Coordinates of C-alpha atoms and ligand atoms in Angstrom, one line a residue:
M1458 CA 83.3 28.0 -29.6
A1459 CA 80.8 29.7 -27.2
R1460 CA 82.0 29.7 -24.1
L1461 CA 80.4 28.3 -20.9
N1462 CA 80.4 29.8 -17.2
D1463 CA 83.4 28.1 -16.0
N1464 CA 81.7 28.5 -12.1
Y1465 CA 79.3 25.6 -13.1
L1466 CA 82.3 23.1 -13.4
K1467 CA 83.1 24.0 -10.0
L1468 CA 79.3 22.8 -8.4
K1469 CA 79.5 18.8 -6.8
A1470 CA 78.2 16.5 -9.4
G1471 CA 74.2 16.9 -8.9
Y1472 CA 72.3 19.3 -6.3
L1473 CA 70.7 18.2 -3.6
F1474 CA 67.7 16.6 -4.1
P1475 CA 67.8 15.2 -7.8
E1476 CA 70.7 13.2 -6.3
I1477 CA 68.2 11.3 -3.7
G1478 CA 65.4 10.7 -5.9
R1479 CA 68.5 9.4 -8.4
R1480 CA 69.9 6.3 -5.3
V1481 CA 65.9 6.4 -4.6
K1482 CA 64.9 5.2 -8.0
A1483 CA 68.1 2.5 -8.5
F1484 CA 66.8 1.1 -5.1
A1485 CA 63.2 1.1 -6.4
E1486 CA 63.8 -0.6 -9.6
A1487 CA 66.1 -3.2 -7.9
N1488 CA 63.2 -3.9 -4.9
P1489 CA 60.1 -3.3 -6.4
E1490 CA 58.8 -4.9 -3.4
A1491 CA 60.0 -2.7 -0.6
K1492 CA 57.0 -0.6 0.4
L1493 CA 59.4 3.2 0.4
I1494 CA 58.7 6.0 2.9
R1495 CA 59.8 9.1 1.7
L1496 CA 60.6 11.6 4.3
G1497 CA 63.7 12.8 2.6
I1498 CA 63.0 15.9 0.7
G1499 CA 60.3 18.4 2.1
D1500 CA 57.7 18.4 -0.1
V1501 CA 54.1 18.4 1.4
T1502 CA 51.4 15.5 0.8
R1503 CA 48.3 17.1 1.8
P1504 CA 46.2 18.7 -1.0
L1505 CA 45.2 22.6 -0.6
A1506 CA 42.5 23.9 1.7
P1507 CA 39.2 23.7 0.0
V1508 CA 38.9 27.4 0.4
V1509 CA 42.1 27.9 -1.4
V1510 CA 40.8 25.1 -4.3
K1511 CA 37.4 27.5 -4.6
A1512 CA 39.2 31.1 -5.5
F1513 CA 42.1 28.7 -7.7
H1514 CA 38.8 27.8 -10.0
A1515 CA 37.5 31.1 -9.7
G1516 CA 40.6 32.6 -10.8
I1517 CA 40.5 30.5 -13.6
D1518 CA 36.8 31.4 -14.4
E1519 CA 37.4 34.9 -14.9
L1520 CA 40.2 33.9 -17.3
A1521 CA 37.5 31.8 -19.3
Q1522 CA 35.4 35.2 -19.5
T1523 CA 36.4 38.0 -22.5
K1524 CA 34.9 40.4 -19.3
T1525 CA 36.9 39.2 -16.6
F1526 CA 39.9 37.8 -18.8
H1527 CA 43.7 39.1 -17.6
G1528 CA 46.5 39.1 -19.3
Y1529 CA 49.8 40.1 -18.2
G1530 CA 49.9 41.5 -14.3
P1531 CA 52.1 44.1 -12.5
E1532 CA 54.9 42.0 -12.1
Q1533 CA 55.4 42.7 -8.5
G1534 CA 51.6 41.3 -7.8
Y1535 CA 48.1 42.6 -7.5
D1536 CA 47.7 44.9 -5.2
W1537 CA 45.3 43.2 -3.4
L1538 CA 47.4 40.0 -2.3
I1539 CA 50.5 42.2 -1.1
K1540 CA 47.8 44.4 1.1
T1541 CA 46.4 41.2 2.1
I1542 CA 49.3 39.9 3.4
I1543 CA 50.7 43.3 4.9
E1544 CA 47.2 43.3 7.2
K1545 CA 46.8 39.9 7.8
S1546 CA 50.6 38.1 8.1
Y1547 CA 52.5 41.2 9.4
Q1548 CA 50.3 44.0 10.9
P1549 CA 49.6 41.4 13.6
L1550 CA 53.1 41.2 14.8
G1551 CA 53.4 44.9 15.1
V1552 CA 55.2 45.5 11.1
D1553 CA 53.8 47.8 8.9
L1554 CA 54.9 47.8 5.4
K1555 CA 54.2 49.6 1.5
L1556 CA 52.5 48.0 -0.9
S1557 CA 55.8 48.9 -3.2
E1558 CA 58.1 47.3 -0.3
V1559 CA 56.2 43.6 -0.9
F1560 CA 57.0 41.3 -4.3
I1561 CA 55.1 38.1 -4.7
S1562 CA 57.0 36.0 -7.3
D1563 CA 57.2 32.3 -7.8
G1564 CA 58.6 31.0 -4.5
S1565 CA 61.7 31.9 -2.6
K1566 CA 63.8 29.1 -3.6
C1567 CA 63.7 31.2 -6.9
D1568 CA 64.0 34.7 -4.5
T1569 CA 67.0 33.8 -2.5
A1570 CA 68.7 32.7 -5.7
N1571 CA 68.0 35.9 -8.0
I1572 CA 68.8 38.0 -5.4
L1573 CA 72.6 38.3 -6.0
D1574 CA 71.8 39.7 -9.3
I1575 CA 71.5 42.7 -7.2
F1576 CA 74.9 42.8 -5.8
D1577 CA 78.5 42.9 -6.6
L1578 CA 80.4 40.2 -7.0
G1579 CA 82.7 41.7 -4.9
N1580 CA 80.8 41.4 -1.6
R1581 CA 81.8 38.8 0.8
V1582 CA 79.3 36.7 2.1
A1583 CA 78.7 34.5 5.4
I1584 CA 76.1 31.7 5.1
C1585 CA 75.4 28.7 7.6
D1586 CA 76.9 25.6 7.6
P1587 CA 75.1 23.1 7.4
V1588 CA 72.2 25.5 4.8
Y1589 CA 69.9 25.2 2.5
P1590 CA 71.9 24.3 -0.6
V1591 CA 70.6 26.9 -3.0
Y1592 CA 72.5 30.1 -0.8
N1593 CA 76.1 28.3 -1.5
D1594 CA 75.7 26.7 -4.7
T1595 CA 74.0 30.3 -6.8
N1596 CA 76.7 32.1 -4.9
V1597 CA 79.0 29.9 -6.9
M1598 CA 77.5 29.5 -9.9
I1599 CA 78.0 33.6 -10.2
G1600 CA 81.6 33.3 -9.7
R1601 CA 81.9 34.7 -6.0
S1602 CA 83.7 31.5 -5.2
G1603 CA 87.0 29.9 -6.4
E1604 CA 87.0 25.8 -6.0
A1605 CA 85.8 23.7 -3.1
D1606 CA 88.3 21.9 -1.0
E1607 CA 88.4 18.4 0.3
K1608 CA 86.1 19.3 2.5
G1609 CA 83.6 20.5 1.0
Y1610 CA 84.4 24.5 1.5
Y1611 CA 84.1 26.5 -1.2
Q1612 CA 87.1 28.8 -1.0
G1613 CA 86.1 33.2 -1.0
L1614 CA 82.8 31.9 0.8
V1615 CA 82.8 32.2 4.5
Y1616 CA 81.2 29.6 6.5
M1617 CA 79.4 29.9 10.5
P1618 CA 79.2 26.1 11.4
C1619 CA 76.5 25.1 13.4
T1620 CA 76.3 22.0 15.0
A1621 CA 75.0 20.8 18.5
E1622 CA 77.8 22.5 20.0
N1623 CA 76.9 25.8 19.5
Q1624 CA 73.0 24.9 19.6
F1625 CA 73.1 25.4 16.4
S1626 CA 73.6 29.3 17.0
P1627 CA 75.8 30.6 14.5
A1628 CA 79.0 32.7 16.0
F1629 CA 79.2 36.1 14.4
P1630 CA 81.7 36.1 11.3
T1631 CA 85.2 37.7 12.2
E1632 CA 85.8 39.4 9.0
K1633 CA 84.4 41.8 7.3
I1634 CA 80.9 40.5 5.8
D1635 CA 78.8 42.3 3.6
L1636 CA 75.7 39.2 3.0
I1637 CA 74.6 37.1 5.7
Y1638 CA 71.8 34.3 4.8
L1639 CA 70.0 33.5 8.0
C1640 CA 66.8 30.6 7.8
Y1641 CA 64.9 30.7 10.5
P1642 CA 63.3 28.8 11.6
N1643 CA 66.1 26.8 10.0
N1644 CA 66.3 24.7 7.1
P1645 CA 68.2 21.9 8.0
T1646 CA 68.2 21.8 11.9
G1647 CA 65.0 22.9 12.7
A1648 CA 66.4 25.7 14.9
V1649 CA 65.2 29.3 15.6
A1650 CA 66.4 32.1 16.6
S1651 CA 65.1 34.4 19.9
R1652 CA 64.3 37.9 20.2
A1653 CA 67.2 38.9 21.2
Q1654 CA 69.7 36.4 19.1
L1655 CA 68.4 38.5 15.8
Q1656 CA 69.1 41.6 17.6
G1657 CA 72.1 40.3 17.9
W1658 CA 72.4 39.8 14.1
V1659 CA 70.5 43.4 13.3
D1660 CA 72.7 45.2 15.5
Y1661 CA 75.9 43.4 14.3
A1662 CA 75.1 44.0 10.5
R1663 CA 74.0 47.7 11.1
A1664 CA 77.6 48.2 13.1
N1665 CA 79.3 45.9 9.8
E1666 CA 76.6 47.9 7.6
A1667 CA 75.9 44.7 6.1
I1668 CA 73.0 43.2 4.6
I1669 CA 71.1 40.0 6.2
L1670 CA 69.2 37.6 3.7
F1671 CA 66.6 36.7 6.0
D1672 CA 64.9 32.7 4.7
A1673 CA 61.5 33.1 7.0
A1674 CA 60.0 30.7 4.4
Y1675 CA 59.6 27.8 7.9
E1676 CA 57.0 30.5 10.0
A1677 CA 54.3 29.7 10.1
F1678 CA 55.2 26.4 11.8
I1679 CA 56.7 27.9 15.2
T1680 CA 54.6 26.6 18.1
E1681 CA 56.0 28.5 20.5
A1682 CA 55.4 32.1 22.1
D1683 CA 58.4 34.9 21.4
I1684 CA 59.7 33.3 18.5
P1685 CA 59.8 36.1 16.3
H1686 CA 58.1 35.3 12.6
S1687 CA 60.0 38.2 10.5
I1688 CA 63.1 39.9 11.3
Y1689 CA 61.3 43.0 10.9
E1690 CA 59.1 42.3 14.5
I1691 CA 63.6 43.4 15.4
P1692 CA 64.7 47.1 15.7
G1693 CA 66.3 48.6 13.0
A1694 CA 65.9 45.1 10.3
K1695 CA 64.0 47.5 8.1
D1696 CA 67.6 48.9 7.2
C1697 CA 69.6 46.1 7.3
A1698 CA 67.4 43.1 5.6
V1699 CA 65.5 41.5 3.1
E1700 CA 62.9 39.0 3.9
F1701 CA 61.5 36.0 1.8
R1702 CA 58.8 34.1 2.4
S1703 CA 57.0 30.9 0.9
F1704 CA 53.8 29.4 0.6
S1705 CA 54.9 26.2 -0.2
K1706 CA 54.7 24.3 2.9
T1707 CA 52.4 27.4 4.4
A1708 CA 50.1 26.3 2.2
G1709 CA 50.6 23.6 0.4
F1710 CA 51.7 25.7 -2.9
T1711 CA 55.3 23.4 -3.5
G1712 CA 53.7 22.4 -6.8
V1713 CA 51.2 25.5 -7.3
R1714 CA 54.9 28.1 -6.6
C1715 CA 54.1 31.6 -5.0
G1716 CA 56.4 33.3 -2.5
L1717 CA 57.0 36.8 -1.3
T1718 CA 60.5 38.8 -1.1
V1719 CA 60.0 41.8 0.9
V1720 CA 62.4 45.2 0.3
P1721 CA 62.0 48.5 2.4
E1722 CA 62.8 51.5 0.8
T1723 CA 64.6 52.6 3.4
L1724 CA 67.3 49.7 2.6
M1725 CA 70.7 50.4 1.4
A1726 CA 73.7 48.9 -0.3
A1727 CA 76.4 51.7 -1.7
T1728 CA 77.5 51.9 -5.0
A1729 CA 81.4 51.6 -6.2
S1730 CA 81.8 55.3 -5.7
G1731 CA 80.2 55.1 -2.1
E1732 CA 77.0 56.4 -2.7
K1733 CA 73.8 55.2 -1.2
I1734 CA 71.5 53.5 -3.0
A1735 CA 67.7 52.0 -2.2
L1736 CA 67.8 48.3 -3.0
N1737 CA 64.1 48.1 -3.7
R1738 CA 64.9 50.6 -6.6
L1739 CA 66.8 47.6 -7.9
W1740 CA 65.3 44.7 -7.1
N1741 CA 62.4 46.6 -9.0
R1742 CA 63.8 47.1 -12.1
R1743 CA 65.7 43.6 -11.9
Q1744 CA 61.5 42.3 -11.4
C1745 CA 60.2 44.0 -14.3
T1746 CA 62.5 43.1 -16.7
K1747 CA 63.4 39.0 -16.0
F1748 CA 60.2 38.2 -14.5
N1749 CA 56.4 38.7 -16.2
G1750 CA 54.9 38.0 -12.1
V1751 CA 52.8 35.2 -10.9
S1752 CA 50.0 33.6 -12.4
Y1753 CA 46.4 34.9 -11.9
P1754 CA 44.8 32.5 -10.4
V1755 CA 47.6 31.4 -8.3
Q1756 CA 47.6 35.0 -6.8
R1757 CA 43.9 34.0 -6.2
A1758 CA 44.5 31.2 -4.4
A1759 CA 47.1 32.6 -2.4
A1760 CA 44.6 35.9 -1.4
A1761 CA 42.3 33.0 -0.2
V1762 CA 45.2 31.3 2.6
Y1763 CA 44.5 34.5 4.4
S1764 CA 40.6 34.5 4.7
E1765 CA 39.7 33.4 8.3
E1766 CA 38.3 30.1 6.8
G1767 CA 41.1 29.9 4.9
W1768 CA 44.0 30.2 7.8
G1769 CA 41.4 27.8 9.4
Q1770 CA 42.1 24.9 6.9
V1771 CA 45.8 25.6 5.9
K1772 CA 46.7 26.4 10.5
E1773 CA 44.8 22.6 10.0
T1774 CA 47.3 21.0 7.8
I1775 CA 50.1 22.8 9.4
D1776 CA 49.4 21.2 13.1
F1777 CA 48.9 18.1 11.5
Y1778 CA 52.7 18.0 10.0
M1779 CA 53.5 19.5 13.7
E1780 CA 51.7 16.3 15.0
N1781 CA 53.9 14.0 12.4
A1782 CA 56.7 16.0 13.9
R1783 CA 56.4 15.3 17.3
L1784 CA 55.7 11.6 17.0
I1785 CA 59.1 11.1 14.7
R1786 CA 61.4 13.3 17.8
Q1787 CA 59.1 11.0 20.2
G1788 CA 59.5 7.8 18.5
L1789 CA 63.4 8.8 17.4
G1790 CA 64.1 9.6 21.1
D1791 CA 62.7 5.9 22.3
A1792 CA 64.9 4.3 20.1
G1793 CA 67.5 5.7 21.3
I1794 CA 68.2 8.5 19.0
T1795 CA 69.9 12.3 19.4
C1796 CA 67.5 14.7 17.7
F1797 CA 66.7 18.3 17.1
G1798 CA 64.2 20.7 15.8
G1799 CA 60.4 19.6 15.3
V1800 CA 59.1 21.8 17.8
N1801 CA 59.0 24.9 15.4
A1802 CA 60.2 23.9 12.3
P1803 CA 58.2 20.4 10.3
Y1804 CA 62.2 19.3 9.8
I1805 CA 64.0 17.1 12.8
W1806 CA 67.6 16.7 13.0
L1807 CA 69.4 14.1 14.3
K1808 CA 72.8 12.8 15.2
T1809 CA 73.1 9.5 13.5
P1810 CA 73.1 6.5 15.9
G1811 CA 77.1 5.1 16.4
G1812 CA 78.6 7.8 14.6
M1813 CA 77.6 6.8 10.9
A1814 CA 78.4 8.9 8.0
S1815 CA 75.5 10.7 6.9
W1816 CA 75.3 9.3 3.2
E1817 CA 76.2 5.5 5.1
F1818 CA 73.2 6.2 7.6
F1819 CA 71.1 7.1 4.1
D1820 CA 72.2 3.6 2.1
K1821 CA 71.4 1.8 5.7
L1822 CA 68.2 3.3 6.4
L1823 CA 67.1 2.7 2.7
S1824 CA 68.2 -0.7 2.0
E1825 CA 67.3 -1.5 5.8
C1826 CA 64.5 0.0 6.7
H1827 CA 62.9 1.5 3.6
V1828 CA 62.6 5.1 5.1
V1829 CA 64.0 7.8 2.8
G1830 CA 65.7 10.7 4.8
T1831 CA 68.2 13.5 3.9
P1832 CA 71.8 12.9 4.7
G1833 CA 73.4 15.9 6.8
S1834 CA 76.8 16.3 5.2
G1835 CA 74.6 17.2 1.8
F1836 CA 74.1 20.1 3.3
G1837 CA 77.0 21.4 3.9
P1838 CA 80.4 19.6 6.1
S1839 CA 78.9 20.4 9.4
G1840 CA 75.9 18.6 8.5
E1841 CA 78.3 14.9 8.5
G1842 CA 77.6 13.1 11.5
Y1843 CA 73.1 14.3 11.3
F1844 CA 70.5 13.2 9.4
R1845 CA 67.1 15.2 8.3
L1846 CA 63.5 13.7 8.8
S1847 CA 60.9 15.7 6.7
A1848 CA 57.1 15.8 9.0
F1849 CA 55.9 16.5 5.9
G1850 CA 54.5 12.8 5.8
E1851 CA 50.9 11.1 5.8
R1852 CA 50.8 9.5 9.2
D1853 CA 50.3 6.1 8.4
N1854 CA 53.7 6.7 6.9
V1855 CA 55.3 7.8 9.5
I1856 CA 54.0 6.1 12.4
E1857 CA 55.3 3.3 10.1
A1858 CA 58.5 4.7 9.7
I1859 CA 58.9 5.0 13.5
K1860 CA 58.1 0.8 13.8
R1861 CA 61.2 0.3 11.6
F1862 CA 63.3 2.7 13.0
R1863 CA 62.6 1.1 16.3
A1864 CA 62.7 -2.6 15.5
Q1865 CA 66.4 -1.8 14.0
W1866 CA 67.7 0.8 16.9
G1867 CA 65.1 0.3 19.5
Q1868 CA 66.5 -1.6 23.0
Ligands
MLT1358 C1 63.9 20.8 1.2 O1 63.7 19.5 1.3 O2 65.1 21.4 1.9 C2 63.1 22.2 0.7 O3 62.3 21.0 0.0 C3 63.6 22.0 -0.6 C4 63.1 23.3 -1.4 O4 61.9 23.8 -0.7 O5 63.5 23.3 -2.5

């Protein structure tokens, strides 16, 4: 009989968000009259910007004519989109990239998982705790870990706790690490890294010949000046970091699918015999073999995000979500609940009232307030006792959710 990949059996029963979906569905079926407010999964609710929609339509119209039809595009993405991203999104930060260093993809979730293809299984990997579950689970799936212990830590992976006690900023690992995942602005805690903190990580990585896998999916939500939007704003980062970005939250593309990964040509890793090879070459080879590029109209839509009018419209939506975040923070504060994040990220990370366990609070919030959030422990053992609310809701729902919180927990 064919053998399965045993590593999958080490995983907890289900991926976090489908598990939440399952519980919410069961509750909704049993309580059809309940008006549920969903602030759980970070899924956008506002429509695409009009300029983006127009470009999307125009891209489809081109496919409708023999003369303007496009079949397979370049696996790395069209040059005109890559050039626009470099000019509009990186150069203003003082970061110059070559066209060959940017790879357009169908999203950063896939890329943060797929990047493991080009690294040896023997690499020691460090991840934050709590963390976006994809980094942890994909390392388990690929066979880099042993079984999970009773707390949920997988043998062989190195966890860096991020709690209120260390301002959600992990200490450097004390053991030798080869790959480090960092996500800033952070999902789930909403924390950001200052320039000095990121410089610390770059210095650490270079000193240890480690590589940082930097997830910047939420960079567009930074509101405070001087918080870096890209790891490449930090001197030396091109020698030690891959960066992932996404149009999902920035421009409402969660259902459209588009992201990008930057692999600088100066980023090296070693062969078994110690020879240094550029990872850009390997990632390109991987993408050309396993990926056929993002659809033409989607890339046209993505490019429109960076037109002056497009960015104005996209920014309006980002500001709308960040106003939601501000209202949630204020409402929780008024109800006496300690919360973090929500200033440079669309996530509010709160301490559960009365020290309730995360899933207990999830069930209480669902059954008594009809509000859906995400249990902190679903992001890792150090998330226990915390809870995440997303700011991607409609305004009326956010206001109503705050009202319900205050009625339940306010003085
Ligand atoms: C989240 O809620 O953490 C995100 O929506 C998940 C994702 O981006 O894949």
